[in-house]
Amino acid sequence: MRQDERAPFVQALLRARRAAYPPGEFVDQESFMLASEVLTLARAAGVAPGVSVLDLGCGVAGPGRLIAQELGCDYLGVDYSPSAIDIARERAGDLPCRFDVARIPPLPSGRFQVVLLLETMLAFPDKVRLLREVTDVLPEGGRFALTFEEGRPLTAQERAAMPDADTVWLTPLTEMVRLLTDVGLRVSWQQDCTESHLTTADSLLRAYASEGDEIADSVGRRALDELLGAHRLWRDWLGSGRVRKFALVAEKV
C-alpha cells in the first residue's frame, strides 16, 4: 500500500475493525494490540502526566491518543505518511498531542523520557541503527517501550507468500535482548502477547472477509486479497508458534 492511499484504507477498514475487537478495545489502532495492552505497556514504561513521550511510526495515532487521554503526557507522534498524520491531528481534537511527518530514522532532536515503537519493529531491517538513535534521545533512566514479532528470519518461500515482505524482518527474542543490551538498554519488563494477538488476527481476518465486497469497492480487489492473505499468514504463524509477539520495556542504564 502506498502511503498516499492511507486515508481511503483507514476509512474502508473502519467498520470491520470496530467489529473485530472486544467492546472498549478498539481505539483506531492499525495492529493486533488491544487498547488494554497499549495502556498496560505505557504504564509499565512509566507514562504519566508531564512525562515526554515520542511515538515512532504512530500512523493515525489511535494508541497515542489513548495514552494522552488516559495517562496524560507530553506526546509527540511521528510517521512518514502525511495522510496518516492529517487523520491523527484531526482526531486528536483538544488532546495534548503533537504530530510530525518524518521518516524514521533519524529520530527527532531533543530528549524524551519514553520512546514508543508499537507493532513496527519488524519493518526495520537495520535494527542496530534504530536502537542506537533511540538510546541517544533517552536520558539515563529513560524507557524504550516496544512490541515486536519474535522468530527466525523468513525463508525465501515465506517471503514469496507474504505481501510487502520487504517490511517483515523477524528477530529471535535472545537476539533482540542482546541488541538492546549492546546499546545500553536493560529489559525491565516483558509480556508475551501471542495468544491475544492470535485471537485478534483471526477476528480481523473474519471481519475483513465479511466486509470484503465493500472493502474491495473502496480500495480494489487486489488490495483486499493482499490484506486477507497477510492476515491468514499471521494467524497461521501465531497459531503454530512460527512467530510469537512480545511487549518489552527497556531502561537506559
PDB file of C-alpha atoms in Angstrom:
ATOM      1  CA  MET A   1       0.000   0.000   0.000  1.00  0.00           C
ATOM      2  CA  ARG A   2       1.458   3.360  -0.997  1.00  0.00           C
ATOM      3  CA  GLN A   3       1.341   5.961   1.745  1.00  0.00           C
ATOM      4  CA  ASP A   4      -0.928   8.321  -0.238  1.00  0.00           C
ATOM      5  CA  GLU A   5      -3.553   5.572  -0.015  1.00  0.00           C
ATOM      6  CA  ARG A   6      -3.644   5.531   3.801  1.00  0.00           C
ATOM      7  CA  ALA A   7      -6.745   7.715   4.178  1.00  0.00           C
ATOM      8  CA  PRO A   8      -9.057   5.614   1.977  1.00  0.00           C
ATOM      9  CA  PHE A   9      -7.717   2.428   3.598  1.00  0.00           C
ATOM     10  CA  VAL A  10      -8.435   3.740   7.095  1.00  0.00           C
ATOM     11  CA  GLN A  11     -11.986   4.584   6.118  1.00  0.00           C
ATOM     12  CA  ALA A  12     -12.587   1.366   4.163  1.00  0.00           C
ATOM     13  CA  LEU A  13     -11.496  -0.867   7.065  1.00  0.00           C
ATOM     14  CA  LEU A  14     -13.070   1.099   9.902  1.00  0.00           C
ATOM     15  CA  ARG A  15     -16.334  -0.815  10.211  1.00  0.00           C
ATOM     16  CA  ALA A  16     -14.628  -4.217  10.068  1.00  0.00           C
ATOM     17  CA  ARG A  17     -12.020  -3.151  12.627  1.00  0.00           C
ATOM     18  CA  ARG A  18     -14.684  -1.909  15.021  1.00  0.00           C
ATOM     19  CA  ALA A  19     -16.487  -5.235  14.736  1.00  0.00           C
ATOM     20  CA  ALA A  20     -13.333  -7.325  15.247  1.00  0.00           C
ATOM     21  CA  TYR A  21     -12.260  -6.029  18.665  1.00  0.00           C
ATOM     22  CA  PRO A  22     -13.950  -6.729  22.015  1.00  0.00           C
ATOM     23  CA  PRO A  23     -16.038  -3.876  23.454  1.00  0.00           C
ATOM     24  CA  GLY A  24     -13.861  -0.966  24.500  1.00  0.00           C
ATOM     25  CA  GLU A  25     -10.698  -2.401  22.930  1.00  0.00           C
ATOM     26  CA  PHE A  26     -10.734  -0.584  19.559  1.00  0.00           C
ATOM     27  CA  VAL A  27      -9.128   2.875  19.559  1.00  0.00           C
ATOM     28  CA  ASP A  28      -8.207   3.344  15.871  1.00  0.00           C
ATOM     29  CA  GLN A  29      -5.175   1.043  16.196  1.00  0.00           C
ATOM     30  CA  GLU A  30      -3.834  -0.431  12.954  1.00  0.00           C
ATOM     31  CA  SER A  31      -2.451  -3.530  14.617  1.00  0.00           C
ATOM     32  CA  PHE A  32      -3.277  -6.581  16.706  1.00  0.00           C
ATOM     33  CA  MET A  33      -2.855  -4.765  20.038  1.00  0.00           C
ATOM     34  CA  LEU A  34      -5.853  -4.253  22.292  1.00  0.00           C
ATOM     35  CA  ALA A  35      -6.416  -0.891  23.948  1.00  0.00           C
ATOM     36  CA  SER A  36      -5.871  -2.520  27.346  1.00  0.00           C
ATOM     37  CA  GLU A  37      -2.494  -3.883  26.167  1.00  0.00           C
ATOM     38  CA  VAL A  38      -1.464  -0.418  24.985  1.00  0.00           C
ATOM     39  CA  LEU A  39      -2.232   1.038  28.410  1.00  0.00           C
ATOM     40  CA  THR A  40      -0.504  -1.830  30.236  1.00  0.00           C
ATOM     41  CA  LEU A  41       2.676  -1.264  28.234  1.00  0.00           C
ATOM     42  CA  ALA A  42       2.529   2.511  28.678  1.00  0.00           C
ATOM     43  CA  ARG A  43       2.064   2.175  32.437  1.00  0.00           C
ATOM     44  CA  ALA A  44       4.956  -0.293  32.615  1.00  0.00           C
ATOM     45  CA  ALA A  45       7.085   2.342  30.865  1.00  0.00           C
ATOM     46  CA  GLY A  46       6.127   4.978  33.420  1.00  0.00           C
ATOM     47  CA  VAL A  47       3.956   7.164  31.184  1.00  0.00           C
ATOM     48  CA  ALA A  48       2.235   9.717  33.417  1.00  0.00           C
ATOM     49  CA  PRO A  49       1.365  13.423  33.485  1.00  0.00           C
ATOM     50  CA  GLY A  50       4.347  15.535  32.485  1.00  0.00           C
ATOM     51  CA  VAL A  51       6.341  12.627  31.003  1.00  0.00           C
ATOM     52  CA  SER A  52       7.679  13.356  27.499  1.00  0.00           C
ATOM     53  CA  VAL A  53       6.734  10.583  25.044  1.00  0.00           C
ATOM     54  CA  LEU A  54       7.980  10.054  21.484  1.00  0.00           C
ATOM     55  CA  ASP A  55       5.830   7.637  19.465  1.00  0.00           C
ATOM     56  CA  LEU A  56       7.664   6.313  16.387  1.00  0.00           C
ATOM     57  CA  GLY A  57       5.623   5.171  13.385  1.00  0.00           C
ATOM     58  CA  CYS A  58       2.452   6.378  15.071  1.00  0.00           C
ATOM     59  CA  GLY A  59       0.214   6.101  11.976  1.00  0.00           C
ATOM     60  CA  VAL A  60      -3.164   7.664  12.754  1.00  0.00           C
ATOM     61  CA  ALA A  61      -2.097   7.539  16.427  1.00  0.00           C
ATOM     62  CA  GLY A  62      -5.022   5.696  17.953  1.00  0.00           C
ATOM     63  CA  PRO A  63      -2.817   4.243  20.735  1.00  0.00           C
ATOM     64  CA  GLY A  64      -1.041   7.571  21.199  1.00  0.00           C
ATOM     65  CA  ARG A  65      -4.297   9.456  21.591  1.00  0.00           C
ATOM     66  CA  LEU A  66      -5.478   6.827  24.071  1.00  0.00           C
ATOM     67  CA  ILE A  67      -2.310   7.212  26.132  1.00  0.00           C
ATOM     68  CA  ALA A  68      -2.550  11.008  26.120  1.00  0.00           C
ATOM     69  CA  GLN A  69      -6.191  10.872  27.178  1.00  0.00           C
ATOM     70  CA  GLU A  70      -5.936   8.195  29.849  1.00  0.00           C
ATOM     71  CA  LEU A  71      -2.464   8.709  31.322  1.00  0.00           C
ATOM     72  CA  GLY A  72      -1.519  12.265  30.436  1.00  0.00           C
ATOM     73  CA  CYS A  73       1.880  13.064  28.948  1.00  0.00           C
ATOM     74  CA  ASP A  74       3.729  15.418  26.607  1.00  0.00           C
ATOM     75  CA  TYR A  75       3.130  13.414  23.427  1.00  0.00           C
ATOM     76  CA  LEU A  76       4.836  13.680  20.022  1.00  0.00           C
ATOM     77  CA  GLY A  77       3.826  11.207  17.313  1.00  0.00           C
ATOM     78  CA  VAL A  78       5.943  10.789  14.174  1.00  0.00           C
ATOM     79  CA  ASP A  79       5.074   8.988  10.947  1.00  0.00           C
ATOM     80  CA  TYR A  80       6.216   9.327   7.332  1.00  0.00           C
ATOM     81  CA  SER A  81       2.675   9.206   5.927  1.00  0.00           C
ATOM     82  CA  PRO A  82       1.265  12.750   5.565  1.00  0.00           C
ATOM     83  CA  SER A  83      -2.281  11.414   5.212  1.00  0.00           C
ATOM     84  CA  ALA A  84      -1.946   9.380   8.424  1.00  0.00           C
ATOM     85  CA  ILE A  85      -0.692  12.435  10.307  1.00  0.00           C
ATOM     86  CA  ASP A  86      -3.565  14.509   8.900  1.00  0.00           C
ATOM     87  CA  ILE A  87      -6.017  11.951  10.307  1.00  0.00           C
ATOM     88  CA  ALA A  88      -4.170  11.851  13.638  1.00  0.00           C
ATOM     89  CA  ARG A  89      -4.304  15.626  14.009  1.00  0.00           C
ATOM     90  CA  GLU A  90      -7.987  15.772  13.118  1.00  0.00           C
ATOM     91  CA  ARG A  91      -8.962  13.006  15.539  1.00  0.00           C
ATOM     92  CA  ALA A  92      -6.787  14.300  18.385  1.00  0.00           C
ATOM     93  CA  GLY A  93      -9.030  17.310  18.842  1.00  0.00           C
ATOM     94  CA  ASP A  94      -8.080  19.093  22.065  1.00  0.00           C
ATOM     95  CA  LEU A  95      -5.852  16.323  23.374  1.00  0.00           C
ATOM     96  CA  PRO A  96      -2.279  17.365  24.317  1.00  0.00           C
ATOM     97  CA  CYS A  97      -0.735  15.750  21.235  1.00  0.00           C
ATOM     98  CA  ARG A  98       1.719  16.994  18.629  1.00  0.00           C
ATOM     99  CA  PHE A  99       2.494  15.283  15.335  1.00  0.00           C
ATOM    100  CA  ASP A 100       5.260  15.498  12.722  1.00  0.00           C
ATOM    101  CA  VAL A 101       5.756  13.923   9.306  1.00  0.00           C
ATOM    102  CA  ALA A 102       9.197  12.316   9.126  1.00  0.00           C
ATOM    103  CA  ARG A 103      10.899   9.112   8.075  1.00  0.00           C
ATOM    104  CA  ILE A 104      12.453   7.120  10.925  1.00  0.00           C
ATOM    105  CA  PRO A 105      15.410   7.003  11.361  1.00  0.00           C
ATOM    106  CA  PRO A 106      16.680   9.629  12.037  1.00  0.00           C
ATOM    107  CA  LEU A 107      14.799  10.429  15.213  1.00  0.00           C
ATOM    108  CA  PRO A 108      13.659  13.950  16.115  1.00  0.00           C
ATOM    109  CA  SER A 109      16.162  16.015  18.076  1.00  0.00           C
ATOM    110  CA  GLY A 110      15.733  16.508  21.792  1.00  0.00           C
ATOM    111  CA  ARG A 111      15.267  14.315  24.841  1.00  0.00           C
ATOM    112  CA  PHE A 112      12.291  12.099  25.619  1.00  0.00           C
ATOM    113  CA  GLN A 113      11.663  10.149  28.818  1.00  0.00           C
ATOM    114  CA  VAL A 114       9.777   7.405  26.952  1.00  0.00           C
ATOM    115  CA  VAL A 115      10.101   6.239  23.345  1.00  0.00           C
ATOM    116  CA  LEU A 116       7.299   4.058  21.964  1.00  0.00           C
ATOM    117  CA  LEU A 117       7.547   1.721  18.990  1.00  0.00           C
ATOM    118  CA  LEU A 118       4.317  -0.230  18.632  1.00  0.00           C
ATOM    119  CA  GLU A 119       3.940  -3.038  16.075  1.00  0.00           C
ATOM    120  CA  THR A 120       6.540  -1.692  13.639  1.00  0.00           C
ATOM    121  CA  MET A 121       9.898  -3.094  14.795  1.00  0.00           C
ATOM    122  CA  LEU A 122       9.590  -5.809  12.139  1.00  0.00           C
ATOM    123  CA  ALA A 123       9.687  -3.121   9.410  1.00  0.00           C
ATOM    124  CA  PHE A 124      13.290  -2.115  10.219  1.00  0.00           C
ATOM    125  CA  PRO A 125      15.937  -4.346   8.615  1.00  0.00           C
ATOM    126  CA  ASP A 126      18.699  -2.322  10.325  1.00  0.00           C
ATOM    127  CA  LYS A 127      17.623  -2.530  13.943  1.00  0.00           C
ATOM    128  CA  VAL A 128      21.042  -1.557  15.312  1.00  0.00           C
ATOM    129  CA  ARG A 129      20.896   1.949  13.848  1.00  0.00           C
ATOM    130  CA  LEU A 130      17.363   2.461  15.127  1.00  0.00           C
ATOM    131  CA  LEU A 131      18.218   1.279  18.648  1.00  0.00           C
ATOM    132  CA  ARG A 132      21.325   3.468  18.816  1.00  0.00           C
ATOM    133  CA  GLU A 133      19.227   6.508  17.929  1.00  0.00           C
ATOM    134  CA  VAL A 134      16.584   5.560  20.494  1.00  0.00           C
ATOM    135  CA  THR A 135      19.303   5.387  23.142  1.00  0.00           C
ATOM    136  CA  ASP A 136      20.642   8.789  22.095  1.00  0.00           C
ATOM    137  CA  VAL A 137      17.324  10.581  22.728  1.00  0.00           C
ATOM    138  CA  LEU A 138      16.699   8.905  26.106  1.00  0.00           C
ATOM    139  CA  PRO A 139      18.177  10.322  29.330  1.00  0.00           C
ATOM    140  CA  GLU A 140      19.645   7.954  31.891  1.00  0.00           C
ATOM    141  CA  GLY A 141      16.697   6.037  33.304  1.00  0.00           C
ATOM    142  CA  GLY A 142      14.582   6.733  30.199  1.00  0.00           C
ATOM    143  CA  ARG A 143      12.470   3.874  28.851  1.00  0.00           C
ATOM    144  CA  PHE A 144      12.017   2.307  25.447  1.00  0.00           C
ATOM    145  CA  ALA A 145       8.622   0.571  25.187  1.00  0.00           C
ATOM    146  CA  LEU A 146       8.122  -1.667  22.172  1.00  0.00           C
ATOM    147  CA  THR A 147       6.321  -4.629  20.717  1.00  0.00           C
ATOM    148  CA  PHE A 148       7.962  -6.976  18.265  1.00  0.00           C
ATOM    149  CA  GLU A 149       7.406 -10.135  16.272  1.00  0.00           C
ATOM    150  CA  GLU A 150       9.727 -12.856  17.528  1.00  0.00           C
ATOM    151  CA  GLY A 151      11.053 -15.583  15.286  1.00  0.00           C
ATOM    152  CA  ARG A 152      13.680 -16.685  12.809  1.00  0.00           C
ATOM    153  CA  PRO A 153      14.018 -14.625   9.617  1.00  0.00           C
ATOM    154  CA  LEU A 154      11.542 -15.529   6.895  1.00  0.00           C
ATOM    155  CA  THR A 155      12.565 -18.188   4.393  1.00  0.00           C
ATOM    156  CA  ALA A 156      12.509 -17.426   0.684  1.00  0.00           C
ATOM    157  CA  GLN A 157       9.240 -19.348   0.380  1.00  0.00           C
ATOM    158  CA  GLU A 158       7.671 -17.407   3.242  1.00  0.00           C
ATOM    159  CA  ARG A 159       8.793 -14.100   1.785  1.00  0.00           C
ATOM    160  CA  ALA A 160       7.212 -15.020  -1.541  1.00  0.00           C
ATOM    161  CA  ALA A 161       3.900 -15.725   0.205  1.00  0.00           C
ATOM    162  CA  MET A 162       3.805 -12.568   2.360  1.00  0.00           C
ATOM    163  CA  PRO A 163       2.563  -9.325   0.771  1.00  0.00           C
ATOM    164  CA  ASP A 164       5.004  -6.454   1.441  1.00  0.00           C
ATOM    165  CA  ALA A 165       7.599  -8.950   2.651  1.00  0.00           C
ATOM    166  CA  ASP A 166      10.254  -6.221   2.440  1.00  0.00           C
ATOM    167  CA  THR A 167       8.710  -4.810   5.647  1.00  0.00           C
ATOM    168  CA  VAL A 168       8.812  -8.096   7.595  1.00  0.00           C
ATOM    169  CA  TRP A 169      12.127  -8.646   9.405  1.00  0.00           C
ATOM    170  CA  LEU A 170      11.647 -11.024  12.322  1.00  0.00           C
ATOM    171  CA  THR A 171      14.054 -11.244  15.264  1.00  0.00           C
ATOM    172  CA  PRO A 172      14.560 -14.027  17.826  1.00  0.00           C
ATOM    173  CA  LEU A 173      13.954 -12.928  21.420  1.00  0.00           C
ATOM    174  CA  THR A 174      17.510 -13.671  22.528  1.00  0.00           C
ATOM    175  CA  GLU A 175      18.863 -11.545  19.674  1.00  0.00           C
ATOM    176  CA  MET A 176      16.524  -8.655  20.477  1.00  0.00           C
ATOM    177  CA  VAL A 177      17.607  -8.671  24.111  1.00  0.00           C
ATOM    178  CA  ARG A 178      21.254  -8.732  23.013  1.00  0.00           C
ATOM    179  CA  LEU A 179      20.732  -5.819  20.607  1.00  0.00           C
ATOM    180  CA  LEU A 180      19.078  -3.787  23.350  1.00  0.00           C
ATOM    181  CA  THR A 181      21.860  -4.622  25.801  1.00  0.00           C
ATOM    182  CA  ASP A 182      24.559  -3.697  23.299  1.00  0.00           C
ATOM    183  CA  VAL A 183      23.215  -0.120  23.010  1.00  0.00           C
ATOM    184  CA  GLY A 184      22.843   0.336  26.774  1.00  0.00           C
ATOM    185  CA  LEU A 185      19.213  -0.682  27.297  1.00  0.00           C
ATOM    186  CA  ARG A 186      18.266  -3.192  30.007  1.00  0.00           C
ATOM    187  CA  VAL A 187      14.981  -5.098  29.713  1.00  0.00           C
ATOM    188  CA  SER A 188      12.943  -4.329  32.851  1.00  0.00           C
ATOM    189  CA  TRP A 189       9.505  -5.671  31.845  1.00  0.00           C
ATOM    190  CA  GLN A 190       8.284  -8.301  29.387  1.00  0.00           C
ATOM    191  CA  GLN A 191       4.912  -9.709  28.342  1.00  0.00           C
ATOM    192  CA  ASP A 192       4.028 -12.465  25.880  1.00  0.00           C
ATOM    193  CA  CYS A 193       1.090 -11.268  23.742  1.00  0.00           C
ATOM    194  CA  THR A 194       0.995 -14.205  21.334  1.00  0.00           C
ATOM    195  CA  GLU A 195      -2.350 -15.714  22.327  1.00  0.00           C
ATOM    196  CA  SER A 196      -4.107 -12.361  22.462  1.00  0.00           C
ATOM    197  CA  HIS A 197      -2.751 -11.294  19.085  1.00  0.00           C
ATOM    198  CA  LEU A 198      -3.650 -14.634  17.531  1.00  0.00           C
ATOM    199  CA  THR A 199      -7.242 -14.071  18.626  1.00  0.00           C
ATOM    200  CA  THR A 200      -7.203 -10.534  17.210  1.00  0.00           C
ATOM    201  CA  ALA A 201      -5.626 -11.621  13.913  1.00  0.00           C
ATOM    202  CA  ASP A 202      -8.269 -14.307  13.452  1.00  0.00           C
ATOM    203  CA  SER A 203     -11.083 -11.908  14.359  1.00  0.00           C
ATOM    204  CA  LEU A 204      -9.793  -9.268  11.931  1.00  0.00           C
ATOM    205  CA  LEU A 205      -9.487 -11.853   9.158  1.00  0.00           C
ATOM    206  CA  ARG A 206     -13.116 -12.893   9.615  1.00  0.00           C
ATOM    207  CA  ALA A 207     -14.298  -9.267   9.776  1.00  0.00           C
ATOM    208  CA  TYR A 208     -12.410  -8.283   6.615  1.00  0.00           C
ATOM    209  CA  ALA A 209     -13.760 -11.311   4.755  1.00  0.00           C
ATOM    210  CA  SER A 210     -17.302 -10.471   5.879  1.00  0.00           C
ATOM    211  CA  GLU A 211     -16.936  -6.892   4.627  1.00  0.00           C
ATOM    212  CA  GLY A 212     -14.918  -7.949   1.590  1.00  0.00           C
ATOM    213  CA  ASP A 213     -17.136  -6.575  -1.163  1.00  0.00           C
ATOM    214  CA  GLU A 214     -17.425  -3.164   0.478  1.00  0.00           C
ATOM    215  CA  ILE A 215     -13.682  -3.009   1.170  1.00  0.00           C
ATOM    216  CA  ALA A 216     -12.873  -4.007  -2.418  1.00  0.00           C
ATOM    217  CA  ASP A 217     -15.187  -1.288  -3.734  1.00  0.00           C
ATOM    218  CA  SER A 218     -13.092   1.289  -1.846  1.00  0.00           C
ATOM    219  CA  VAL A 219      -9.506   0.061  -2.266  1.00  0.00           C
ATOM    220  CA  GLY A 220      -9.656  -2.564  -5.021  1.00  0.00           C
ATOM    221  CA  ARG A 221      -9.847  -6.337  -5.151  1.00  0.00           C
ATOM    222  CA  ARG A 222      -6.064  -6.804  -5.239  1.00  0.00           C
ATOM    223  CA  ALA A 223      -5.589  -4.779  -2.061  1.00  0.00           C
ATOM    224  CA  LEU A 224      -8.304  -6.814  -0.357  1.00  0.00           C
ATOM    225  CA  ASP A 225      -6.717 -10.098  -1.446  1.00  0.00           C
ATOM    226  CA  GLU A 226      -3.329  -8.979  -0.099  1.00  0.00           C
ATOM    227  CA  LEU A 227      -4.924  -7.885   3.165  1.00  0.00           C
ATOM    228  CA  LEU A 228      -6.642 -11.260   3.618  1.00  0.00           C
ATOM    229  CA  GLY A 229      -3.535 -13.166   2.557  1.00  0.00           C
ATOM    230  CA  ALA A 230      -1.321 -11.346   5.063  1.00  0.00           C
ATOM    231  CA  HIS A 231      -3.784 -11.892   7.912  1.00  0.00           C
ATOM    232  CA  ARG A 232      -4.060 -15.608   7.082  1.00  0.00           C
ATOM    233  CA  LEU A 233      -0.287 -15.893   7.332  1.00  0.00           C
ATOM    234  CA  TRP A 234      -0.119 -14.013  10.645  1.00  0.00           C
ATOM    235  CA  ARG A 235      -2.928 -16.164  12.042  1.00  0.00           C
ATOM    236  CA  ASP A 236      -1.172 -19.351  10.949  1.00  0.00           C
ATOM    237  CA  TRP A 237       2.262 -18.239  12.155  1.00  0.00           C
ATOM    238  CA  LEU A 238       0.998 -17.076  15.549  1.00  0.00           C
ATOM    239  CA  GLY A 239      -1.092 -20.213  15.916  1.00  0.00           C
ATOM    240  CA  SER A 240       1.736 -22.583  15.053  1.00  0.00           C
ATOM    241  CA  GLY A 241       4.405 -20.838  17.117  1.00  0.00           C
ATOM    242  CA  ARG A 242       6.344 -19.802  13.999  1.00  0.00           C
ATOM    243  CA  VAL A 243       6.013 -16.240  15.313  1.00  0.00           C
ATOM    244  CA  ARG A 244       5.473 -15.021  18.862  1.00  0.00           C
ATOM    245  CA  LYS A 245       4.540 -11.495  19.936  1.00  0.00           C
ATOM    246  CA  PHE A 246       6.215  -9.703  22.824  1.00  0.00           C
ATOM    247  CA  ALA A 247       5.916  -6.367  24.544  1.00  0.00           C
ATOM    248  CA  LEU A 248       9.050  -5.104  26.274  1.00  0.00           C
ATOM    249  CA  VAL A 249      10.221  -2.139  28.307  1.00  0.00           C
ATOM    250  CA  ALA A 250      13.964  -1.489  28.308  1.00  0.00           C
ATOM    251  CA  GLU A 251      15.589   1.160  30.531  1.00  0.00           C
ATOM    252  CA  LYS A 252      18.681   3.185  29.634  1.00  0.00           C
ATOM    253  CA  VAL A 253      21.437   2.387  32.110  1.00  0.00           C
TER     254      VAL A 253
END
